[in-house]
Amino acid sequence: MRVVRAWLGKGVAILRSSLKVTRSFINSCRFLQNGSPDDTQETVFRLSELLSEQNLVKHVVKDYRNVYPEIMKRAARTFEQVFGLKLVEIDSKHHTYILINNLEAADRPPPVQCPANPKLGLLFVILGVTFMKGGVVRENVIWNTLKKLRVDSGEKHEEFGDVKRLVTEEFVRQRYLEYVRIPHTEPMEHEFRWGQRADMEVSKAKILEFMGQLHEQDPQSWTQQFREAQSSSSSQR
Amino acid sequence: MISSMARQMGDSHRRFLQTMMINGITDEHSVKALYQYCCEVNKTPHVPDKLDEFIDTINSKLQAMFMQIRKGMSEVDGHQYYVLVNMAETNITRMSSDYADNELELFRKIVDLTVCSENGKVSSTDILNITDTMTTKKLKKSETEHLLSRLVQDKWLCEERGEYTLSARCIIEMEPYIRTMYQDHLKVCHICHSLAFQCQICENPTCGIKIHNPCVARYFKRRTEPRCPSCDDFWPHEIPEVR
């Protein structure tokens, strides 16, 4: 009987911790707009933040390290059932998670004005150029493209601040981009690729649509990219 | 009551909740439109006057996480707004990645100043002075000014001519905290019974009831001789227009 009670107590503790974990995620959520930065386009909301086990264990799960997997499982269930969010582990070594939207994209935008995130517009341009160039692009192509859009990586930008830091550090840390050294280059050069998180969250079809608007071209005219976008959206969910 | 509490959450509820999370505060008109949208997108029947039950269903699931969707009136325009509120006061809420610990401390001090103020307004000078009493890492003048502009942008505070007031979002979010912390010093509106910061006060020293500006507008609408609803003395303040 004592054993049963001890297990019941542990169960309640696990449940309480899982609720704490869920709340801590929600509190640290940054809400990003996935879609064209243009307000009139359909906006699919993606709620995501990278959170590592270290962070969670330190703040939330103090006494329950050994039941951490069970807690995460229950937290994931709460996310799905209450918020319609899917908890995805993108780094099993460091136990890093993101939250992505589990709800189907709506056929039209919501009637509520939501705050836009200009950084995403910038990210979209970079992802778009990278995608159009076959998935890898030398950094100077990106810097030149941004310069044409009056975002100079060498200067402090009114909206984005230190552009180089935003693109090569923050976007990389958030796993939207990869910024990799090209070996044997003097002076040292890097190339950009899509990050793991972009692969999961960003629809290639949307990127193609965005590029179509930018260049005033039909997305289907880029046959190879169009084919890749079609096959990727079927595998993304 | 029990049947509505037991209603299951569907994708329409989840979509509604996600949008409520994205916006710190949403006006009643938009909330009603959002409710309709979420039902239609999810192909569930939309019953316009069942909005409260719809929100109750969501709240029943949020309760365990000390969160609620709450409704409140703006002291400025008198309209109703909905806010997703955190109700627990623990270390976890301080993980909110929007503000650092010392910024949150100063924010709490600003709330303190406002609650104890006469007219619900706090000057930027008062705020700068109070940084001296901070127990966490003190904020410099420029940092304080930057924080204040962010607080206004994020709709926690409103600013007009160098004076700061608590926004509708702030009051709705922090009402339980304020009621608990300031039990004896609270000003409550005589008409709607919510917390009152920007309000008119009866000049009768034995009466002293408070009424929100929008509540004054509604209560005294079209009355030729406005009189205090409590002590019947002449109400000496300017009666605002109903918005």
Short mmCIF file of C-alpha atoms in Angstrom, two decimals:
data_model
loop_
_atom_site.label_atom_id
_atom_site.label_comp_id
_atom_site.label_asym_id
_atom_site.label_seq_id
_atom_site.Cartn_x
_atom_site.Cartn_y
_atom_site.Cartn_z
CA MET A 1 0.00 0.00 0.00
CA ARG A 2 2.87 2.33 0.85
CA VAL A 3 4.53 1.50 -2.45
CA VAL A 4 1.31 2.33 -4.32
CA ARG A 5 1.01 5.64 -2.50
CA ALA A 6 4.65 6.47 -3.24
CA TRP A 7 4.06 5.81 -6.93
CA LEU A 8 0.88 7.89 -6.90
CA GLY A 9 2.80 10.73 -5.29
CA LYS A 10 5.47 10.45 -7.94
CA GLY A 11 2.79 10.47 -10.64
CA VAL A 12 1.28 13.67 -9.30
CA ALA A 13 4.75 15.22 -9.10
CA ILE A 14 5.44 14.22 -12.68
CA LEU A 15 2.17 15.72 -13.82
CA ARG A 16 2.87 18.97 -11.99
CA SER A 17 6.35 19.17 -13.46
CA SER A 18 5.07 18.51 -16.94
CA LEU A 19 2.64 21.39 -16.55
CA LYS A 20 5.49 23.59 -15.35
CA VAL A 21 7.56 22.59 -18.36
CA THR A 22 4.67 23.42 -20.67
CA ARG A 23 4.21 26.81 -19.07
CA SER A 24 7.90 27.61 -19.21
CA PHE A 25 7.91 26.87 -22.93
CA ILE A 26 4.87 29.04 -23.46
CA ASN A 27 6.38 31.87 -21.48
CA SER A 28 9.54 31.83 -23.55
CA CYS A 29 7.79 31.51 -26.85
CA ARG A 30 8.64 33.87 -29.59
CA PHE A 31 6.00 33.96 -32.20
CA LEU A 32 7.20 33.99 -35.72
CA GLN A 33 5.24 34.59 -38.80
CA ASN A 34 5.86 31.96 -41.41
CA GLY A 35 4.80 33.17 -44.75
CA SER A 36 5.31 36.16 -46.93
CA PRO A 37 6.28 39.26 -44.96
CA ASP A 38 3.59 40.98 -46.97
CA ASP A 39 0.60 41.50 -44.70
CA THR A 40 -1.96 40.63 -47.31
CA GLN A 41 -0.66 37.13 -47.80
CA GLU A 42 -1.90 34.15 -45.91
CA THR A 43 -0.12 33.93 -42.61
CA VAL A 44 0.55 30.60 -41.04
CA PHE A 45 1.66 31.03 -37.51
CA ARG A 46 4.56 29.08 -36.26
CA LEU A 47 5.33 29.23 -32.60
CA SER A 48 8.84 28.25 -31.82
CA GLU A 49 11.72 28.68 -29.50
CA LEU A 50 14.77 26.63 -28.98
CA LEU A 51 15.01 25.36 -25.48
CA SER A 52 17.63 23.07 -24.15
CA GLU A 53 17.43 20.49 -21.43
CA GLN A 54 20.01 22.39 -19.40
CA ASN A 55 17.73 25.40 -19.27
CA LEU A 56 14.67 23.40 -18.35
CA VAL A 57 16.35 21.24 -15.77
CA LYS A 58 17.88 24.25 -14.09
CA HIS A 59 14.67 26.23 -13.83
CA VAL A 60 11.86 23.80 -13.77
CA VAL A 61 12.67 20.21 -13.19
CA LYS A 62 15.06 20.68 -10.28
CA ASP A 63 14.29 17.52 -8.38
CA TYR A 64 13.20 15.21 -11.14
CA ARG A 65 16.20 14.70 -13.41
CA ASN A 66 15.68 10.98 -13.54
CA VAL A 67 12.10 11.22 -14.68
CA TYR A 68 12.80 13.90 -17.24
CA PRO A 69 11.80 11.79 -20.29
CA GLU A 70 8.40 11.06 -18.75
CA ILE A 71 7.90 14.74 -17.99
CA MET A 72 8.75 15.72 -21.56
CA LYS A 73 6.35 13.12 -22.87
CA ARG A 74 3.49 14.53 -20.80
CA ALA A 75 4.42 18.11 -21.63
CA ALA A 76 4.31 17.19 -25.30
CA ARG A 77 0.84 15.74 -24.87
CA THR A 78 -0.39 18.94 -23.18
CA PHE A 79 1.10 21.05 -25.94
CA GLU A 80 -0.69 19.03 -28.54
CA GLN A 81 -4.06 18.76 -26.83
CA VAL A 82 -4.34 22.28 -25.45
CA PHE A 83 -2.30 24.44 -27.80
CA GLY A 84 -2.17 22.41 -30.99
CA LEU A 85 1.64 22.57 -30.91
CA LYS A 86 4.05 19.77 -31.63
CA LEU A 87 7.17 19.42 -29.51
CA VAL A 88 10.02 18.27 -31.75
CA GLU A 89 13.50 17.29 -30.62
CA ILE A 90 15.92 18.62 -33.19
CA ASP A 91 19.12 17.76 -31.33
CA SER A 92 19.03 14.54 -29.36
CA LYS A 93 22.55 14.99 -28.04
CA HIS A 94 21.83 18.32 -26.36
CA HIS A 95 18.10 17.71 -25.96
CA THR A 96 17.11 20.80 -27.83
CA TYR A 97 13.47 21.23 -28.74
CA ILE A 98 11.33 23.45 -30.87
CA LEU A 99 7.58 23.92 -30.95
CA ILE A 100 5.91 23.85 -34.34
CA ASN A 101 2.32 24.40 -35.29
CA ASN A 102 0.28 21.23 -35.46
CA LEU A 103 -2.83 22.84 -36.90
CA GLU A 104 -3.58 22.75 -40.61
CA ALA A 105 -2.91 25.94 -42.48
CA ALA A 106 -6.11 27.94 -42.93
CA ASP A 107 -7.36 28.90 -46.37
CA ARG A 108 -7.47 32.57 -45.43
CA PRO A 109 -5.70 34.85 -42.92
CA PRO A 110 -7.29 35.51 -39.51
CA PRO A 111 -9.32 38.69 -38.99
CA VAL A 112 -6.96 39.82 -36.24
CA GLN A 113 -3.97 42.05 -36.79
CA CYS A 114 -0.90 40.22 -35.54
CA PRO A 115 2.48 41.81 -34.95
CA ALA A 116 4.80 41.36 -37.92
CA ASN A 117 8.41 40.38 -37.50
CA PRO A 118 10.69 42.22 -39.93
CA LYS A 119 13.63 39.91 -39.14
CA LEU A 120 11.68 37.13 -40.78
CA GLY A 121 11.47 39.09 -43.98
CA LEU A 122 15.22 39.29 -44.02
CA LEU A 123 15.53 35.58 -43.29
CA PHE A 124 13.10 34.81 -46.07
CA VAL A 125 15.19 36.64 -48.62
CA ILE A 126 18.28 34.67 -47.58
CA LEU A 127 16.43 31.36 -47.60
CA GLY A 128 14.92 32.25 -50.95
CA VAL A 129 18.20 33.11 -52.63
CA THR A 130 19.84 30.00 -51.15
CA PHE A 131 17.03 27.79 -52.35
CA MET A 132 17.06 29.24 -55.86
CA LYS A 133 20.82 28.62 -56.08
CA GLY A 134 20.33 24.93 -55.37
CA GLY A 135 20.63 24.97 -51.58
CA VAL A 136 24.16 26.35 -51.17
CA VAL A 137 25.35 29.87 -51.81
CA ARG A 138 28.59 31.77 -51.20
CA GLU A 139 28.25 34.48 -48.60
CA ASN A 140 29.10 37.39 -50.90
CA VAL A 141 26.04 36.56 -53.03
CA ILE A 142 23.87 37.05 -49.94
CA TRP A 143 25.64 40.25 -48.86
CA ASN A 144 25.26 41.69 -52.37
CA THR A 145 21.58 40.76 -52.53
CA LEU A 146 20.93 42.39 -49.19
CA LYS A 147 22.88 45.47 -50.24
CA LYS A 148 20.56 45.83 -53.24
CA LEU A 149 17.68 45.82 -50.74
CA ARG A 150 19.54 48.55 -48.84
CA VAL A 151 20.57 46.28 -46.00
CA ASP A 152 24.31 46.73 -45.78
CA SER A 153 26.10 44.08 -43.70
CA GLY A 154 28.97 46.47 -43.09
CA GLU A 155 26.81 49.21 -41.54
CA LYS A 156 24.46 49.36 -38.58
CA HIS A 157 20.92 49.03 -39.90
CA GLU A 158 18.06 51.05 -38.46
CA GLU A 159 15.79 48.05 -38.00
CA PHE A 160 18.18 45.08 -37.73
CA GLY A 161 21.21 46.60 -36.03
CA ASP A 162 24.34 44.53 -36.64
CA VAL A 163 23.16 42.70 -39.76
CA LYS A 164 26.19 40.44 -40.02
CA ARG A 165 25.74 39.30 -36.43
CA LEU A 166 22.01 38.74 -36.92
CA VAL A 167 22.53 36.61 -40.00
CA THR A 168 25.71 34.69 -39.12
CA GLU A 169 25.08 34.27 -35.39
CA GLU A 170 21.43 34.64 -34.38
CA PHE A 171 19.88 32.95 -37.41
CA VAL A 172 22.49 30.20 -37.13
CA ARG A 173 21.93 29.75 -33.40
CA GLN A 174 18.20 29.48 -34.07
CA ARG A 175 19.05 26.75 -36.63
CA TYR A 176 17.47 28.64 -39.53
CA LEU A 177 20.77 28.89 -41.40
CA GLU A 178 24.09 27.14 -41.59
CA TYR A 179 27.16 29.31 -42.06
CA VAL A 180 30.06 27.07 -42.98
CA ARG A 181 33.66 27.88 -43.81
CA ILE A 182 34.75 27.07 -47.33
CA PRO A 183 38.13 25.34 -46.90
CA HIS A 184 41.27 26.71 -48.56
CA THR A 185 39.81 30.16 -49.13
CA GLU A 186 42.06 33.18 -48.53
CA PRO A 187 40.64 35.50 -47.27
CA MET A 188 38.30 33.13 -45.40
CA GLU A 189 34.93 32.71 -47.08
CA HIS A 190 31.76 30.99 -45.94
CA GLU A 191 28.70 29.53 -47.57
CA PHE A 192 25.10 29.56 -46.46
CA ARG A 193 22.74 26.60 -46.37
CA TRP A 194 19.27 26.06 -44.95
CA GLY A 195 19.38 25.11 -41.29
CA GLN A 196 17.60 22.16 -39.76
CA ARG A 197 14.84 24.35 -38.37
CA ALA A 198 14.18 26.03 -41.71
CA ASP A 199 13.86 22.56 -43.23
CA MET A 200 11.18 21.71 -40.69
CA GLU A 201 9.30 24.97 -40.41
CA VAL A 202 9.58 26.83 -43.67
CA SER A 203 7.60 25.70 -46.64
CA LYS A 204 9.65 25.66 -49.84
CA ALA A 205 6.45 26.23 -51.75
CA LYS A 206 5.95 29.47 -49.82
CA ILE A 207 9.53 30.54 -50.52
CA LEU A 208 9.03 29.91 -54.22
CA GLU A 209 5.82 31.92 -54.14
CA PHE A 210 7.68 34.74 -52.41
CA MET A 211 10.47 34.68 -55.00
CA GLY A 212 7.84 34.67 -57.73
CA GLN A 213 6.43 37.90 -56.35
CA LEU A 214 9.88 39.43 -55.96
CA HIS A 215 10.81 38.73 -59.56
CA GLU A 216 7.29 38.99 -60.94
CA GLN A 217 7.53 35.51 -62.36
CA ASP A 218 5.39 32.41 -62.21
CA PRO A 219 6.91 30.03 -59.62
CA GLN A 220 6.34 27.13 -62.00
CA SER A 221 8.86 28.62 -64.43
CA TRP A 222 11.63 27.45 -62.11
CA THR A 223 10.96 23.80 -62.86
CA GLN A 224 13.66 22.22 -60.73
CA GLN A 225 12.91 24.30 -57.64
CA PHE A 226 9.18 23.84 -58.20
CA ARG A 227 9.60 20.07 -58.27
CA GLU A 228 11.69 20.18 -55.10
CA ALA A 229 9.12 22.38 -53.39
CA GLN A 230 6.33 19.95 -54.26
CA SER A 231 8.17 16.91 -52.95
CA SER A 232 9.33 18.68 -49.79
CA SER A 233 5.86 19.82 -48.73
CA SER A 234 4.57 16.28 -48.86
CA SER A 235 7.38 15.07 -46.61
CA GLN A 236 7.35 18.02 -44.23
CA ARG A 237 4.36 17.02 -42.07
CA MET B 1 -22.40 24.89 -16.42
CA ILE B 2 -20.91 21.41 -15.94
CA SER B 3 -21.69 20.33 -19.50
CA SER B 4 -19.89 23.34 -20.97
CA MET B 5 -16.85 22.77 -18.76
CA ALA B 6 -16.62 19.19 -19.96
CA ARG B 7 -16.74 20.14 -23.63
CA GLN B 8 -13.70 18.91 -25.49
CA MET B 9 -11.11 21.19 -26.97
CA GLY B 10 -11.08 21.08 -30.73
CA ASP B 11 -8.86 22.65 -33.35
CA SER B 12 -11.11 25.71 -33.38
CA HIS B 13 -10.27 26.30 -29.69
CA ARG B 14 -6.57 25.67 -30.33
CA ARG B 15 -6.43 28.07 -33.25
CA PHE B 16 -8.18 30.71 -31.16
CA LEU B 17 -5.75 30.16 -28.29
CA GLN B 18 -2.69 30.40 -30.56
CA THR B 19 -3.85 33.76 -31.88
CA MET B 20 -4.59 34.99 -28.36
CA MET B 21 -1.04 34.05 -27.41
CA ILE B 22 0.48 35.96 -30.30
CA ASN B 23 -1.34 39.16 -29.50
CA GLY B 24 -0.84 40.40 -25.98
CA ILE B 25 -4.27 41.98 -26.00
CA THR B 26 -7.23 41.76 -28.37
CA ASP B 27 -10.30 43.98 -28.55
CA GLU B 28 -13.77 42.47 -28.20
CA HIS B 29 -14.78 43.07 -31.81
CA SER B 30 -11.71 41.22 -33.11
CA VAL B 31 -12.25 38.41 -30.61
CA LYS B 32 -15.77 37.85 -31.89
CA ALA B 33 -14.51 37.85 -35.48
CA LEU B 34 -11.70 35.48 -34.51
CA TYR B 35 -14.16 33.10 -32.84
CA GLN B 36 -16.23 33.01 -36.02
CA TYR B 37 -13.11 32.51 -38.17
CA CYS B 38 -11.82 29.64 -36.03
CA CYS B 39 -15.14 27.82 -36.20
CA GLU B 40 -15.49 28.33 -39.94
CA VAL B 41 -11.91 27.22 -40.73
CA ASN B 42 -12.46 24.14 -38.61
CA LYS B 43 -15.89 23.54 -40.19
CA THR B 44 -17.60 23.46 -36.80
CA PRO B 45 -20.90 25.30 -36.25
CA HIS B 46 -20.49 28.88 -35.12
CA VAL B 47 -22.99 30.11 -32.53
CA PRO B 48 -22.36 33.83 -32.01
CA ASP B 49 -23.65 34.15 -28.44
CA LYS B 50 -21.75 31.10 -27.18
CA LEU B 51 -18.40 32.92 -27.15
CA ASP B 52 -18.21 32.81 -23.33
CA GLU B 53 -18.71 29.04 -23.30
CA PHE B 54 -16.11 28.64 -26.03
CA ILE B 55 -13.60 30.55 -23.91
CA ASP B 56 -14.66 28.65 -20.77
CA THR B 57 -13.71 25.40 -22.49
CA ILE B 58 -10.26 26.76 -23.23
CA ASN B 59 -9.91 28.18 -19.72
CA SER B 60 -10.81 24.88 -18.10
CA LYS B 61 -7.73 23.38 -19.77
CA LEU B 62 -5.51 26.37 -19.06
CA GLN B 63 -6.32 26.47 -15.37
CA ALA B 64 -3.86 23.71 -14.44
CA MET B 65 -1.09 25.81 -15.92
CA PHE B 66 -2.15 28.94 -14.06
CA MET B 67 -3.21 30.66 -17.24
CA GLN B 68 -6.56 32.15 -18.18
CA ILE B 69 -8.15 34.20 -20.92
CA ARG B 70 -9.57 37.19 -19.12
CA LYS B 71 -11.76 40.05 -20.16
CA GLY B 72 -11.49 43.64 -18.92
CA MET B 73 -12.36 47.22 -19.72
CA SER B 74 -9.91 49.84 -20.90
CA GLU B 75 -9.81 52.87 -18.60
CA VAL B 76 -9.16 55.02 -21.65
CA ASP B 77 -11.82 54.07 -24.21
CA GLY B 78 -14.20 52.00 -22.10
CA HIS B 79 -14.17 49.09 -24.54
CA GLN B 80 -13.74 45.45 -23.57
CA TYR B 81 -10.47 43.63 -24.25
CA TYR B 82 -9.33 40.03 -23.91
CA VAL B 83 -5.91 39.03 -22.57
CA LEU B 84 -4.18 35.68 -22.03
CA VAL B 85 -2.97 36.02 -18.49
CA ASN B 86 -0.29 34.33 -16.39
CA MET B 87 -1.59 33.88 -12.89
CA ALA B 88 1.32 32.30 -11.05
CA GLU B 89 4.06 34.36 -9.54
CA THR B 90 7.04 32.06 -9.66
CA ASN B 91 10.58 31.83 -11.04
CA ILE B 92 9.16 30.39 -14.21
CA THR B 93 7.30 33.53 -15.22
CA ARG B 94 10.59 35.35 -14.88
CA MET B 95 11.93 33.19 -17.67
CA SER B 96 9.93 35.31 -20.00
CA SER B 97 12.57 36.13 -22.56
CA ASP B 98 11.18 39.57 -23.20
CA TYR B 99 12.64 41.26 -20.14
CA ALA B 100 15.63 40.78 -17.89
CA ASP B 101 15.19 40.27 -14.15
CA ASN B 102 16.20 43.80 -13.26
CA GLU B 103 13.88 45.21 -15.93
CA LEU B 104 11.02 43.23 -14.40
CA GLU B 105 11.95 44.58 -10.98
CA LEU B 106 11.71 48.16 -12.23
CA PHE B 107 8.43 47.38 -13.93
CA ARG B 108 7.00 46.11 -10.64
CA LYS B 109 8.20 49.32 -8.98
CA ILE B 110 6.41 51.36 -11.65
CA VAL B 111 3.22 49.42 -10.90
CA ASP B 112 3.79 50.19 -7.23
CA LEU B 113 4.17 53.92 -7.91
CA THR B 114 1.03 53.92 -10.04
CA VAL B 115 -1.14 52.12 -7.51
CA CYS B 116 -0.11 54.57 -4.80
CA SER B 117 -0.50 57.63 -7.03
CA GLU B 118 -3.42 60.03 -6.94
CA ASN B 119 -4.37 60.00 -10.60
CA GLY B 120 -2.87 56.74 -11.88
CA LYS B 121 -0.08 58.63 -13.66
CA VAL B 122 3.66 58.45 -13.03
CA SER B 123 6.19 60.87 -14.49
CA SER B 124 9.41 59.74 -16.14
CA THR B 125 11.29 61.70 -13.46
CA ASP B 126 9.66 59.65 -10.71
CA ILE B 127 10.63 56.47 -12.54
CA LEU B 128 14.24 57.56 -12.96
CA ASN B 129 14.42 58.41 -9.27
CA ILE B 130 13.13 55.03 -8.22
CA THR B 131 15.93 53.16 -9.99
CA ASP B 132 18.07 54.08 -6.96
CA THR B 133 16.04 51.68 -4.82
CA MET B 134 16.60 48.66 -7.08
CA THR B 135 17.99 45.52 -5.46
CA THR B 136 18.96 43.82 -8.72
CA LYS B 137 21.48 45.35 -11.13
CA LYS B 138 20.54 49.04 -11.29
CA LEU B 139 19.47 50.42 -14.62
CA LYS B 140 21.21 53.48 -16.02
CA LYS B 141 19.21 56.45 -17.28
CA SER B 142 19.54 55.46 -20.94
CA GLU B 143 18.64 51.86 -20.15
CA THR B 144 15.57 53.01 -18.23
CA GLU B 145 14.46 55.17 -21.13
CA HIS B 146 14.98 52.29 -23.54
CA LEU B 147 13.02 49.96 -21.24
CA LEU B 148 10.16 52.43 -21.00
CA SER B 149 9.85 52.69 -24.77
CA ARG B 150 9.85 48.88 -25.05
CA LEU B 151 7.18 48.62 -22.34
CA VAL B 152 5.03 51.05 -24.29
CA GLN B 153 5.65 49.19 -27.55
CA ASP B 154 4.74 45.86 -25.94
CA LYS B 155 1.58 47.48 -24.59
CA TRP B 156 2.32 47.20 -20.89
CA LEU B 157 2.41 50.96 -20.35
CA CYS B 158 0.91 53.96 -22.11
CA GLU B 159 2.74 57.25 -22.41
CA GLU B 160 1.39 60.74 -22.89
CA ARG B 161 3.38 63.95 -22.45
CA GLY B 162 6.06 62.33 -20.32
CA GLU B 163 3.57 60.62 -18.01
CA TYR B 164 3.10 56.87 -17.86
CA THR B 165 -0.07 54.95 -17.09
CA LEU B 166 -0.83 51.24 -16.86
CA SER B 167 -2.29 49.88 -20.08
CA ALA B 168 -5.47 47.83 -20.27
CA ARG B 169 -3.33 44.75 -20.91
CA CYS B 170 -1.28 45.44 -17.79
CA ILE B 171 -4.30 45.99 -15.56
CA ILE B 172 -6.09 42.87 -16.80
CA GLU B 173 -2.93 40.76 -16.53
CA MET B 174 -1.88 42.03 -13.14
CA GLU B 175 -5.24 42.46 -11.46
CA PRO B 176 -4.95 39.38 -9.20
CA TYR B 177 -1.37 40.36 -8.27
CA ILE B 178 -2.38 43.96 -7.55
CA ARG B 179 -5.44 42.95 -5.54
CA THR B 180 -3.32 40.63 -3.39
CA MET B 181 -0.39 43.00 -2.92
CA TYR B 182 -2.28 46.23 -2.28
CA GLN B 183 -5.43 45.06 -0.55
CA ASP B 184 -5.84 48.14 1.63
CA HIS B 185 -4.70 50.77 -0.84
CA LEU B 186 -6.83 49.77 -3.78
CA LYS B 187 -9.06 52.12 -5.68
CA VAL B 188 -12.09 50.37 -7.10
CA CYS B 189 -14.65 51.83 -9.48
CA HIS B 190 -18.04 52.31 -7.80
CA ILE B 191 -19.91 51.49 -11.02
CA CYS B 192 -18.10 48.47 -12.51
CA HIS B 193 -16.11 47.32 -9.42
CA SER B 194 -12.88 46.81 -11.35
CA LEU B 195 -9.56 48.36 -10.34
CA ALA B 196 -9.51 52.10 -10.92
CA PHE B 197 -6.34 54.05 -11.70
CA GLN B 198 -7.39 56.81 -14.05
CA CYS B 199 -10.66 57.90 -12.53
CA GLN B 200 -12.72 60.71 -11.14
CA ILE B 201 -13.17 61.01 -7.38
CA CYS B 202 -16.12 62.37 -5.42
CA GLU B 203 -14.99 65.55 -3.69
CA ASN B 204 -17.10 64.94 -0.60
CA PRO B 205 -14.48 64.06 2.04
CA THR B 206 -16.78 61.58 3.76
CA CYS B 207 -17.57 59.85 0.47
CA GLY B 208 -14.60 59.79 -1.89
CA ILE B 209 -15.90 57.11 -4.26
CA LYS B 210 -14.03 56.59 -7.52
CA ILE B 211 -15.49 56.14 -11.00
CA HIS B 212 -13.60 55.36 -14.24
CA ASN B 213 -13.79 58.07 -16.89
CA PRO B 214 -15.68 55.82 -19.35
CA CYS B 215 -17.98 54.67 -16.53
CA VAL B 216 -18.67 58.35 -15.68
CA ALA B 217 -19.51 58.95 -19.34
CA ARG B 218 -22.00 56.09 -19.41
CA TYR B 219 -23.52 56.65 -15.98
CA PHE B 220 -24.08 60.38 -16.33
CA LYS B 221 -25.08 60.27 -19.99
CA ARG B 222 -27.82 62.76 -20.70
CA ARG B 223 -28.26 63.73 -17.05
CA THR B 224 -28.73 67.47 -16.65
CA GLU B 225 -27.46 67.57 -13.09
CA PRO B 226 -24.87 64.89 -12.33
CA ARG B 227 -24.94 63.69 -8.73
CA CYS B 228 -22.72 61.24 -6.88
CA PRO B 229 -24.43 57.81 -6.87
CA SER B 230 -23.25 57.26 -3.30
CA CYS B 231 -23.65 60.53 -1.33
CA ASP B 232 -25.81 62.53 -3.79
CA ASP B 233 -23.46 65.54 -3.74
CA PHE B 234 -23.08 67.43 -7.00
CA TRP B 235 -20.53 65.72 -9.23
CA PRO B 236 -18.12 68.54 -10.04
CA HIS B 237 -15.95 66.97 -12.73
CA GLU B 238 -16.24 67.27 -16.48
CA ILE B 239 -18.43 64.49 -17.88
CA PRO B 240 -16.62 62.88 -20.84
CA GLU B 241 -18.34 61.76 -24.03
CA VAL B 242 -19.27 58.10 -24.47
CA ARG B 243 -16.82 56.58 -27.01
#
